[in-house]
């Protein structure tokens, strides 16, 4: 159950509500958002219980019966899809949001080159990892804070918003200083301590699906962030492990309409990690958008052969431009999304 409270509820009314809920045997958790407060009732509410009793309490605006284990993430109570602005660009609305860039921030020169390339295509979000979760401890681990400074500088030069991964709660201050969207990778989807801490920040969180996570588990992970008070969560399907090892991962395109049914949160797709092979990125991007994705995360590199991580799945610049052209064509027939036009006169050199 979800109980929406008056925006400016008085402390004494809140105390009365909590006392009353406890008397009824209801386990209440308060989530304080920027513009409202909400109580989630964690335990199952008996079908005989008349929820109108709650609606009548002073300070209560609305009550919803939500039977799913995830409450705040559920569409049962919030019918309208969540959308929010990131430095003037709306996420989760009519624009198909494209996040593009290399897997890792490699050097200042390279990230500037990538920023120039993607911004020319009308892209507004740049990606690049500074803290890299690598399978081998001997692989490139990322440039750390120096890398964050580089991507921030490039983003500011080209009017881009930064999306970068956080691996540990100890990095929150540094990552939040430089990022506009904080990415939680597949390996950390169930790092509940980290998720709780990200509930307290005032930056959107892009939450990738765990590589073996069921959709319910993924929505429960989102619930951790939401229940901490952060309403700005983007889900990102990035491929799961299945019995088939032909590709790196299996991009679960069906998760996109399922998430739209179950949740109001925006859902993006990452066909780069979802396939692990650049030749499959364009078809799976188109499939994801046709399936209703609100955005795409795409790895692109000026010279993938020399990439410090994930080279085989990085698009060549020409492929990236071809993808953008095809996305514009596709969204024009789908009609519920649009893609920005390329920048005709690039003001930067
Ligand atoms: C990435 O985006 O570079 C990344 C490591 O993603 P994932 O967590 O999906 O593997
Ligand atoms: Mn990568």
mmCIF file of C-alpha atoms and ligand atoms in Angstrom:
data_model
loop_
_atom_site.group_PDB
_atom_site.id
_atom_site.type_symbol
_atom_site.label_atom_id
_atom_site.label_comp_id
_atom_site.label_asym_id
_atom_site.label_seq_id
_atom_site.Cartn_x
_atom_site.Cartn_y
_atom_site.Cartn_z
ATOM 1 C CA UNK A 1 0.000 0.000 0.000
ATOM 2 C CA UNK A 2 1.075 3.565 -0.733
ATOM 3 C CA UNK A 3 -0.135 6.563 1.254
ATOM 4 C CA UNK A 4 0.470 9.981 -0.250
ATOM 5 C CA UNK A 5 0.696 12.748 2.333
ATOM 6 C CA UNK A 6 -0.034 16.454 2.121
ATOM 7 C CA UNK A 7 2.962 18.397 0.895
ATOM 8 C CA UNK A 8 3.170 20.464 4.037
ATOM 9 C CA UNK A 9 1.910 17.929 6.541
ATOM 10 C CA UNK A 10 2.278 18.998 10.154
ATOM 11 C CA UNK A 11 4.553 16.958 12.349
ATOM 12 C CA UNK A 12 1.766 16.192 14.813
ATOM 13 C CA UNK A 13 -0.521 14.890 12.024
ATOM 14 C CA UNK A 14 2.251 12.643 10.777
ATOM 15 C CA UNK A 15 2.801 11.279 14.288
ATOM 16 C CA UNK A 16 -0.936 10.569 14.583
ATOM 17 C CA UNK A 17 -1.000 8.784 11.228
ATOM 18 C CA UNK A 18 1.988 6.613 12.132
ATOM 19 C CA UNK A 19 0.454 5.747 15.530
ATOM 20 C CA UNK A 20 -2.823 4.787 13.870
ATOM 21 C CA UNK A 21 -1.120 2.660 11.203
ATOM 22 C CA UNK A 22 0.805 0.836 13.884
ATOM 23 C CA UNK A 23 -2.421 0.148 15.760
ATOM 24 C CA UNK A 24 -3.832 -1.413 12.607
ATOM 25 C CA UNK A 25 -0.742 -3.601 12.358
ATOM 26 C CA UNK A 26 0.604 -1.802 9.299
ATOM 27 C CA UNK A 27 4.364 -1.507 8.913
ATOM 28 C CA UNK A 28 5.063 2.032 7.695
ATOM 29 C CA UNK A 29 8.153 3.382 5.941
ATOM 30 C CA UNK A 30 8.348 7.072 5.078
ATOM 31 C CA UNK A 31 10.031 8.288 1.909
ATOM 32 C CA UNK A 32 10.667 12.017 1.788
ATOM 33 C CA UNK A 33 10.908 13.353 -1.735
ATOM 34 C CA UNK A 34 11.647 16.842 -2.914
ATOM 35 C CA UNK A 35 7.986 17.772 -3.400
ATOM 36 C CA UNK A 36 6.053 15.294 -1.269
ATOM 37 C CA UNK A 37 6.199 12.591 1.360
ATOM 38 C CA UNK A 38 4.905 9.077 0.901
ATOM 39 C CA UNK A 39 4.374 6.199 3.283
ATOM 40 C CA UNK A 40 4.867 2.663 1.950
ATOM 41 C CA UNK A 41 3.223 -0.115 3.883
ATOM 42 C CA UNK A 42 5.578 -3.050 3.697
ATOM 43 C CA UNK A 43 3.353 -5.871 4.942
ATOM 44 C CA UNK A 44 0.510 -7.439 3.002
ATOM 45 C CA UNK A 45 -2.743 -5.678 3.748
ATOM 46 C CA UNK A 46 -5.706 -8.030 4.170
ATOM 47 C CA UNK A 47 -8.315 -7.653 1.419
ATOM 48 C CA UNK A 48 -10.977 -7.051 4.104
ATOM 49 C CA UNK A 49 -9.143 -3.973 5.352
ATOM 50 C CA UNK A 50 -11.034 -0.882 4.267
ATOM 51 C CA UNK A 51 -8.365 1.517 3.001
ATOM 52 C CA UNK A 52 -10.843 4.406 3.120
ATOM 53 C CA UNK A 53 -10.115 4.507 6.861
ATOM 54 C CA UNK A 54 -6.626 5.683 5.983
ATOM 55 C CA UNK A 55 -7.835 8.172 3.379
ATOM 56 C CA UNK A 56 -9.854 9.895 6.121
ATOM 57 C CA UNK A 57 -6.856 10.543 8.356
ATOM 58 C CA UNK A 58 -5.771 14.176 8.591
ATOM 59 C CA UNK A 59 -2.812 14.885 6.314
ATOM 60 C CA UNK A 60 -3.514 12.033 3.864
ATOM 61 C CA UNK A 61 -4.087 12.917 0.201
ATOM 62 C CA UNK A 62 -4.500 9.479 -1.356
ATOM 63 C CA UNK A 63 -4.197 5.787 -0.636
ATOM 64 C CA UNK A 64 -3.441 3.025 -3.136
ATOM 65 C CA UNK A 65 -3.493 -0.701 -2.700
ATOM 66 C CA UNK A 66 -0.196 -1.979 -4.144
ATOM 67 C CA UNK A 67 0.249 -5.717 -3.849
ATOM 68 C CA UNK A 68 3.611 -5.930 -5.603
ATOM 69 C CA UNK A 69 6.677 -6.198 -3.339
ATOM 70 C CA UNK A 70 8.005 -3.012 -4.931
ATOM 71 C CA UNK A 71 5.699 -0.174 -3.983
ATOM 72 C CA UNK A 72 7.167 3.180 -5.028
ATOM 73 C CA UNK A 73 8.449 1.725 -8.294
ATOM 74 C CA UNK A 74 5.055 0.299 -9.187
ATOM 75 C CA UNK A 75 2.698 1.633 -11.819
ATOM 76 C CA UNK A 76 -0.230 0.493 -9.701
ATOM 77 C CA UNK A 77 -0.140 3.737 -7.788
ATOM 78 C CA UNK A 78 1.672 6.066 -10.183
ATOM 79 C CA UNK A 79 -0.086 5.779 -13.520
ATOM 80 C CA UNK A 80 1.859 8.520 -15.275
ATOM 81 C CA UNK A 81 5.314 7.689 -16.499
ATOM 82 C CA UNK A 82 8.087 9.401 -14.595
ATOM 83 C CA UNK A 83 9.997 12.051 -16.455
ATOM 84 C CA UNK A 84 12.480 14.598 -15.185
ATOM 85 C CA UNK A 85 14.938 17.144 -16.449
ATOM 86 C CA UNK A 86 18.672 16.773 -16.508
ATOM 87 C CA UNK A 87 20.133 20.225 -17.129
ATOM 88 C CA UNK A 88 17.327 21.229 -19.460
ATOM 89 C CA UNK A 89 16.912 17.894 -21.256
ATOM 90 C CA UNK A 90 13.861 15.836 -20.341
ATOM 91 C CA UNK A 91 14.287 12.137 -19.714
ATOM 92 C CA UNK A 92 11.359 9.747 -20.111
ATOM 93 C CA UNK A 93 9.183 11.956 -22.332
ATOM 94 C CA UNK A 94 8.900 12.342 -26.125
ATOM 95 C CA UNK A 95 12.594 12.640 -26.773
ATOM 96 C CA UNK A 96 14.510 9.417 -27.270
ATOM 97 C CA UNK A 97 17.492 10.081 -25.012
ATOM 98 C CA UNK A 98 20.791 8.902 -26.407
ATOM 99 C CA UNK A 99 23.762 8.361 -24.117
ATOM 100 C CA UNK A 100 26.892 7.758 -26.163
ATOM 101 C CA UNK A 101 30.627 7.599 -25.708
ATOM 102 C CA UNK A 102 33.485 5.232 -25.056
ATOM 103 C CA UNK A 103 33.408 2.441 -22.505
ATOM 104 C CA UNK A 104 36.219 4.120 -20.543
ATOM 105 C CA UNK A 105 37.575 7.623 -20.348
ATOM 106 C CA UNK A 106 41.001 7.083 -21.870
ATOM 107 C CA UNK A 107 42.579 10.527 -22.127
ATOM 108 C CA UNK A 108 41.509 14.153 -22.256
ATOM 109 C CA UNK A 109 42.193 14.327 -25.976
ATOM 110 C CA UNK A 110 40.118 11.232 -26.682
ATOM 111 C CA UNK A 111 37.099 12.187 -24.616
ATOM 112 C CA UNK A 112 37.085 15.624 -26.281
ATOM 113 C CA UNK A 113 37.164 13.916 -29.681
ATOM 114 C CA UNK A 114 34.240 11.696 -28.697
ATOM 115 C CA UNK A 115 32.290 14.601 -27.235
ATOM 116 C CA UNK A 116 32.699 16.531 -30.503
ATOM 117 C CA UNK A 117 31.567 13.534 -32.527
ATOM 118 C CA UNK A 118 28.425 12.733 -30.565
ATOM 119 C CA UNK A 119 27.326 16.320 -29.991
ATOM 120 C CA UNK A 120 27.464 16.906 -33.754
ATOM 121 C CA UNK A 121 24.821 14.169 -33.993
ATOM 122 C CA UNK A 122 22.534 16.012 -31.584
ATOM 123 C CA UNK A 123 23.366 13.761 -28.614
ATOM 124 C CA UNK A 124 23.039 15.402 -25.184
ATOM 125 C CA UNK A 125 24.516 12.735 -22.872
ATOM 126 C CA UNK A 126 28.089 11.487 -22.876
ATOM 127 C CA UNK A 127 29.148 8.270 -21.190
ATOM 128 C CA UNK A 128 32.560 7.059 -20.086
ATOM 129 C CA UNK A 129 33.727 5.101 -17.082
ATOM 130 C CA UNK A 130 36.423 6.386 -14.743
ATOM 131 C CA UNK A 131 35.976 3.538 -12.242
ATOM 132 C CA UNK A 132 35.784 0.360 -14.274
ATOM 133 C CA UNK A 133 34.443 -2.948 -12.948
ATOM 134 C CA UNK A 134 36.740 -5.354 -14.810
ATOM 135 C CA UNK A 135 36.619 -9.121 -14.618
ATOM 136 C CA UNK A 136 40.406 -9.248 -14.385
ATOM 137 C CA UNK A 137 42.372 -7.221 -11.842
ATOM 138 C CA UNK A 138 45.085 -6.965 -14.511
ATOM 139 C CA UNK A 139 42.843 -5.114 -16.982
ATOM 140 C CA UNK A 140 42.628 -1.315 -17.232
ATOM 141 C CA UNK A 141 40.771 -0.105 -14.135
ATOM 142 C CA UNK A 142 39.940 3.431 -15.288
ATOM 143 C CA UNK A 143 41.512 6.843 -14.725
ATOM 144 C CA UNK A 144 39.615 7.559 -11.508
ATOM 145 C CA UNK A 145 39.060 11.159 -10.470
ATOM 146 C CA UNK A 146 41.409 12.477 -13.172
ATOM 147 C CA UNK A 147 39.139 10.794 -15.714
ATOM 148 C CA UNK A 148 36.057 12.375 -14.152
ATOM 149 C CA UNK A 149 37.639 15.805 -14.534
ATOM 150 C CA UNK A 150 38.338 15.109 -18.203
ATOM 151 C CA UNK A 151 34.806 13.992 -19.073
ATOM 152 C CA UNK A 152 33.327 16.961 -17.167
ATOM 153 C CA UNK A 153 35.505 19.391 -19.088
ATOM 154 C CA UNK A 154 34.612 17.821 -22.431
ATOM 155 C CA UNK A 155 30.912 17.757 -21.519
ATOM 156 C CA UNK A 156 30.917 21.422 -20.512
ATOM 157 C CA UNK A 157 32.617 22.369 -23.755
ATOM 158 C CA UNK A 158 30.032 20.568 -25.892
ATOM 159 C CA UNK A 159 26.840 21.065 -23.853
ATOM 160 C CA UNK A 160 26.670 17.426 -22.806
ATOM 161 C CA UNK A 161 25.501 15.787 -19.583
ATOM 162 C CA UNK A 162 27.826 13.241 -17.970
ATOM 163 C CA UNK A 163 26.792 9.648 -17.245
ATOM 164 C CA UNK A 164 29.432 7.677 -15.371
ATOM 165 C CA UNK A 165 29.576 4.598 -13.200
ATOM 166 C CA UNK A 166 29.974 4.437 -9.460
ATOM 167 C CA UNK A 167 31.353 1.233 -7.971
ATOM 168 C CA UNK A 168 31.343 1.946 -4.287
ATOM 169 C CA UNK A 169 29.593 4.206 -1.790
ATOM 170 C CA UNK A 170 32.960 5.760 -0.907
ATOM 171 C CA UNK A 171 32.991 7.338 -4.401
ATOM 172 C CA UNK A 172 29.682 9.184 -4.020
ATOM 173 C CA UNK A 173 31.113 12.636 -3.304
ATOM 174 C CA UNK A 174 33.605 12.516 -6.154
ATOM 175 C CA UNK A 175 31.226 11.025 -8.708
ATOM 176 C CA UNK A 176 28.436 13.449 -7.795
ATOM 177 C CA UNK A 177 30.794 16.370 -8.182
ATOM 178 C CA UNK A 178 31.423 15.539 -11.848
ATOM 179 C CA UNK A 179 28.438 13.455 -13.027
ATOM 180 C CA UNK A 180 24.926 14.494 -14.027
ATOM 181 C CA UNK A 181 23.622 10.915 -13.938
ATOM 182 C CA UNK A 182 25.192 8.289 -11.714
ATOM 183 C CA UNK A 183 25.330 4.837 -13.259
ATOM 184 C CA UNK A 184 25.061 1.636 -11.224
ATOM 185 C CA UNK A 185 26.500 -1.252 -13.197
ATOM 186 C CA UNK A 186 25.154 -4.750 -13.577
ATOM 187 C CA UNK A 187 27.549 -6.088 -10.951
ATOM 188 C CA UNK A 188 26.302 -3.657 -8.344
ATOM 189 C CA UNK A 189 22.569 -3.896 -8.960
ATOM 190 C CA UNK A 190 22.196 -5.696 -5.671
ATOM 191 C CA UNK A 191 24.744 -3.703 -3.706
ATOM 192 C CA UNK A 192 22.002 -2.654 -1.327
ATOM 193 C CA UNK A 193 24.185 -0.442 0.817
ATOM 194 C CA UNK A 194 25.238 1.535 -2.256
ATOM 195 C CA UNK A 195 21.623 1.748 -3.477
ATOM 196 C CA UNK A 196 20.501 3.081 -0.096
ATOM 197 C CA UNK A 197 23.169 5.773 -0.199
ATOM 198 C CA UNK A 198 22.126 6.729 -3.734
ATOM 199 C CA UNK A 199 18.635 7.257 -2.379
ATOM 200 C CA UNK A 200 20.049 10.275 -0.552
ATOM 201 C CA UNK A 201 21.707 12.058 -3.477
ATOM 202 C CA UNK A 202 20.023 14.638 -5.659
ATOM 203 C CA UNK A 203 21.218 13.269 -8.989
ATOM 204 C CA UNK A 204 19.406 10.780 -11.207
ATOM 205 C CA UNK A 205 20.598 7.180 -11.020
ATOM 206 C CA UNK A 206 20.805 4.912 -14.057
ATOM 207 C CA UNK A 207 20.320 1.421 -12.683
ATOM 208 C CA UNK A 208 21.454 -1.357 -14.961
ATOM 209 C CA UNK A 209 19.822 -4.736 -14.712
ATOM 210 C CA UNK A 210 21.909 -7.367 -12.937
ATOM 211 C CA UNK A 211 23.132 -9.905 -15.460
ATOM 212 C CA UNK A 212 21.170 -12.655 -13.720
ATOM 213 C CA UNK A 213 18.433 -10.537 -12.187
ATOM 214 C CA UNK A 214 14.757 -11.182 -12.566
ATOM 215 C CA UNK A 215 12.687 -8.116 -13.389
ATOM 216 C CA UNK A 216 11.142 -8.148 -9.911
ATOM 217 C CA UNK A 217 14.600 -8.154 -8.312
ATOM 218 C CA UNK A 218 15.588 -5.251 -10.535
ATOM 219 C CA UNK A 219 12.506 -3.264 -9.528
ATOM 220 C CA UNK A 220 13.237 -4.070 -5.882
ATOM 221 C CA UNK A 221 16.719 -2.614 -6.401
ATOM 222 C CA UNK A 222 15.076 0.543 -7.780
ATOM 223 C CA UNK A 223 12.828 0.537 -4.708
ATOM 224 C CA UNK A 224 15.922 0.878 -2.510
ATOM 225 C CA UNK A 225 16.844 4.135 -4.267
ATOM 226 C CA UNK A 226 13.285 5.453 -4.331
ATOM 227 C CA UNK A 227 12.591 4.625 -0.705
ATOM 228 C CA UNK A 228 15.680 6.612 0.259
ATOM 229 C CA UNK A 229 14.038 9.709 -1.220
ATOM 230 C CA UNK A 230 15.475 9.810 -4.751
ATOM 231 C CA UNK A 231 12.677 9.708 -7.336
ATOM 232 C CA UNK A 232 14.959 10.034 -10.342
ATOM 233 C CA UNK A 233 15.717 6.483 -11.367
ATOM 234 C CA UNK A 234 16.285 5.242 -14.913
ATOM 235 C CA UNK A 235 16.273 1.499 -15.507
ATOM 236 C CA UNK A 236 18.629 0.143 -18.150
ATOM 237 C CA UNK A 237 18.355 -3.296 -19.749
ATOM 238 C CA UNK A 238 21.910 -4.387 -20.614
ATOM 239 C CA UNK A 239 21.568 -8.059 -21.399
ATOM 240 C CA UNK A 240 21.310 -11.106 -19.201
ATOM 241 C CA UNK A 241 23.049 -14.462 -18.986
ATOM 242 C CA UNK A 242 21.144 -17.277 -20.642
ATOM 243 C CA UNK A 243 21.931 -20.826 -21.724
ATOM 244 C CA UNK A 244 23.128 -19.486 -25.093
ATOM 245 C CA UNK A 245 26.758 -18.387 -25.175
ATOM 246 C CA UNK A 246 26.878 -17.364 -28.835
ATOM 247 C CA UNK A 247 26.733 -13.692 -27.901
ATOM 248 C CA UNK A 248 28.277 -11.958 -24.882
ATOM 249 C CA UNK A 249 24.832 -11.496 -23.339
ATOM 250 C CA UNK A 250 21.198 -11.820 -24.360
ATOM 251 C CA UNK A 251 19.552 -8.420 -24.610
ATOM 252 C CA UNK A 252 16.112 -8.986 -23.122
ATOM 253 C CA UNK A 253 14.054 -6.722 -25.374
ATOM 254 C CA UNK A 254 10.871 -8.120 -23.852
ATOM 255 C CA UNK A 255 11.880 -6.557 -20.537
ATOM 256 C CA UNK A 256 11.116 -3.144 -22.048
ATOM 257 C CA UNK A 257 7.328 -3.502 -22.452
ATOM 258 C CA UNK A 258 7.191 -5.560 -19.248
ATOM 259 C CA UNK A 259 8.872 -2.785 -17.260
ATOM 260 C CA UNK A 260 6.535 -0.232 -18.821
ATOM 261 C CA UNK A 261 3.589 -2.330 -17.626
ATOM 262 C CA UNK A 262 4.904 -2.837 -14.122
ATOM 263 C CA UNK A 263 6.611 0.462 -13.430
ATOM 264 C CA UNK A 264 6.364 4.176 -14.158
ATOM 265 C CA UNK A 265 10.154 4.531 -14.336
ATOM 266 C CA UNK A 266 11.869 5.282 -17.643
ATOM 267 C CA UNK A 267 13.581 2.323 -19.264
ATOM 268 C CA UNK A 268 16.650 2.516 -21.483
ATOM 269 C CA UNK A 269 18.425 -0.231 -23.416
ATOM 270 C CA UNK A 270 22.146 -0.815 -23.757
ATOM 271 C CA UNK A 271 22.641 -2.920 -26.890
ATOM 272 C CA UNK A 272 26.431 -2.534 -26.641
ATOM 273 C CA UNK A 273 26.816 -4.628 -23.494
ATOM 274 C CA UNK A 274 23.644 -6.476 -24.442
ATOM 275 C CA UNK A 275 25.304 -7.988 -27.499
ATOM 276 C CA UNK A 276 29.046 -7.480 -27.048
ATOM 277 C CA UNK A 277 29.472 -7.145 -30.801
ATOM 278 C CA UNK A 278 29.313 -3.895 -32.780
ATOM 279 C CA UNK A 279 27.582 -5.533 -35.735
ATOM 280 C CA UNK A 280 24.585 -6.346 -33.578
ATOM 281 C CA UNK A 281 24.280 -2.944 -31.955
ATOM 282 C CA UNK A 282 22.297 -1.210 -34.708
ATOM 283 C CA UNK A 283 19.659 -3.950 -35.133
ATOM 284 C CA UNK A 284 19.193 -4.306 -31.369
ATOM 285 C CA UNK A 285 19.006 -0.529 -30.903
ATOM 286 C CA UNK A 286 16.209 -0.354 -33.441
ATOM 287 C CA UNK A 287 14.470 -3.333 -31.832
ATOM 288 C CA UNK A 288 14.703 -1.703 -28.396
ATOM 289 C CA UNK A 289 13.251 1.567 -29.608
ATOM 290 C CA UNK A 290 10.454 -0.263 -31.432
ATOM 291 C CA UNK A 291 9.770 -2.105 -28.164
ATOM 292 C CA UNK A 292 9.309 1.217 -26.367
ATOM 293 C CA UNK A 293 12.699 2.121 -24.892
ATOM 294 C CA UNK A 294 12.902 5.690 -23.580
ATOM 295 C CA UNK A 295 16.573 5.893 -24.370
ATOM 296 C CA UNK A 296 19.681 4.060 -25.519
ATOM 297 C CA UNK A 297 23.183 3.747 -24.147
ATOM 298 C CA UNK A 298 25.661 3.231 -26.958
ATOM 299 C CA UNK A 299 29.408 2.648 -26.855
ATOM 300 C CA UNK A 300 31.252 4.384 -29.672
ATOM 301 C CA UNK A 301 34.988 4.857 -30.206
ATOM 302 C CA UNK A 302 37.082 6.714 -32.749
ATOM 303 C CA UNK A 303 39.390 3.705 -33.029
ATOM 304 C CA UNK A 304 37.807 0.646 -31.371
ATOM 305 C CA UNK A 305 40.868 -1.519 -32.115
ATOM 306 C CA UNK A 306 42.810 0.630 -29.666
ATOM 307 C CA UNK A 307 40.069 0.951 -27.023
ATOM 308 C CA UNK A 308 41.212 0.235 -23.479
ATOM 309 C CA UNK A 309 37.988 -1.695 -22.780
ATOM 310 C CA UNK A 310 35.067 -3.161 -24.726
ATOM 311 C CA UNK A 311 36.548 -2.394 -28.164
ATOM 312 C CA UNK A 312 34.682 -5.224 -29.970
ATOM 313 C CA UNK A 313 31.296 -3.738 -29.108
ATOM 314 C CA UNK A 314 32.161 -0.088 -29.773
ATOM 315 C CA UNK A 315 30.643 1.369 -32.929
ATOM 316 C CA UNK A 316 32.880 3.047 -35.472
ATOM 317 C CA UNK A 317 32.006 6.733 -35.879
ATOM 318 C CA UNK A 318 30.388 6.014 -39.290
ATOM 319 C CA UNK A 319 28.258 3.286 -37.739
ATOM 320 C CA UNK A 320 27.204 5.658 -34.997
ATOM 321 C CA UNK A 321 26.130 8.275 -37.519
ATOM 322 C CA UNK A 322 24.246 5.602 -39.486
ATOM 323 C CA UNK A 323 22.515 4.515 -36.275
ATOM 324 C CA UNK A 324 21.391 8.077 -35.533
ATOM 325 C CA UNK A 325 19.998 8.442 -39.066
ATOM 326 C CA UNK A 326 18.095 5.165 -38.729
ATOM 327 C CA UNK A 327 16.760 6.138 -35.311
ATOM 328 C CA UNK A 328 15.388 9.383 -36.754
ATOM 329 C CA UNK A 329 13.664 7.404 -39.504
ATOM 330 C CA UNK A 330 12.300 4.821 -37.072
ATOM 331 C CA UNK A 331 10.971 7.316 -34.559
ATOM 332 C CA UNK A 332 9.230 9.234 -37.328
ATOM 333 C CA UNK A 333 7.043 6.182 -37.972
ATOM 334 C CA UNK A 334 6.639 5.248 -34.329
ATOM 335 C CA UNK A 335 5.451 8.787 -33.651
ATOM 336 C CA UNK A 336 5.672 8.699 -29.860
ATOM 337 C CA UNK A 337 9.377 9.585 -29.703
ATOM 338 C CA UNK A 338 11.739 11.807 -31.607
ATOM 339 C CA UNK A 339 15.479 12.093 -32.001
ATOM 340 C CA UNK A 340 17.284 15.432 -32.156
ATOM 341 C CA UNK A 341 18.569 16.554 -35.522
ATOM 342 C CA UNK A 342 22.308 16.715 -36.103
ATOM 343 C CA UNK A 343 23.914 20.074 -35.341
ATOM 344 C CA UNK A 344 24.169 21.921 -38.626
ATOM 345 C CA UNK A 345 26.630 24.557 -37.586
ATOM 346 C CA UNK A 346 28.933 23.203 -34.980
ATOM 347 C CA UNK A 347 30.035 26.137 -32.893
ATOM 348 C CA UNK A 348 33.019 24.281 -31.525
ATOM 349 C CA UNK A 349 36.278 23.467 -33.218
HETATM 350 C C1 LIG B 1 29.596 -0.052 -18.780
HETATM 351 O O1 LIG B 1 28.578 0.629 -18.989
HETATM 352 O O2 LIG B 1 30.704 0.220 -19.271
HETATM 353 C C2 LIG B 1 29.466 -1.281 -17.977
HETATM 354 C C3 LIG B 1 30.495 -1.778 -17.321
HETATM 355 O O3 LIG B 1 28.232 -1.776 -18.011
HETATM 356 P P1 LIG B 1 27.594 -3.081 -17.310
HETATM 357 O O4 LIG B 1 27.546 -2.777 -15.866
HETATM 358 O O5 LIG B 1 26.262 -3.190 -17.960
HETATM 359 O O6 LIG B 1 28.499 -4.254 -17.649
HETATM 360 MN MN1 LIG B 2 31.695 -1.074 -21.460
#
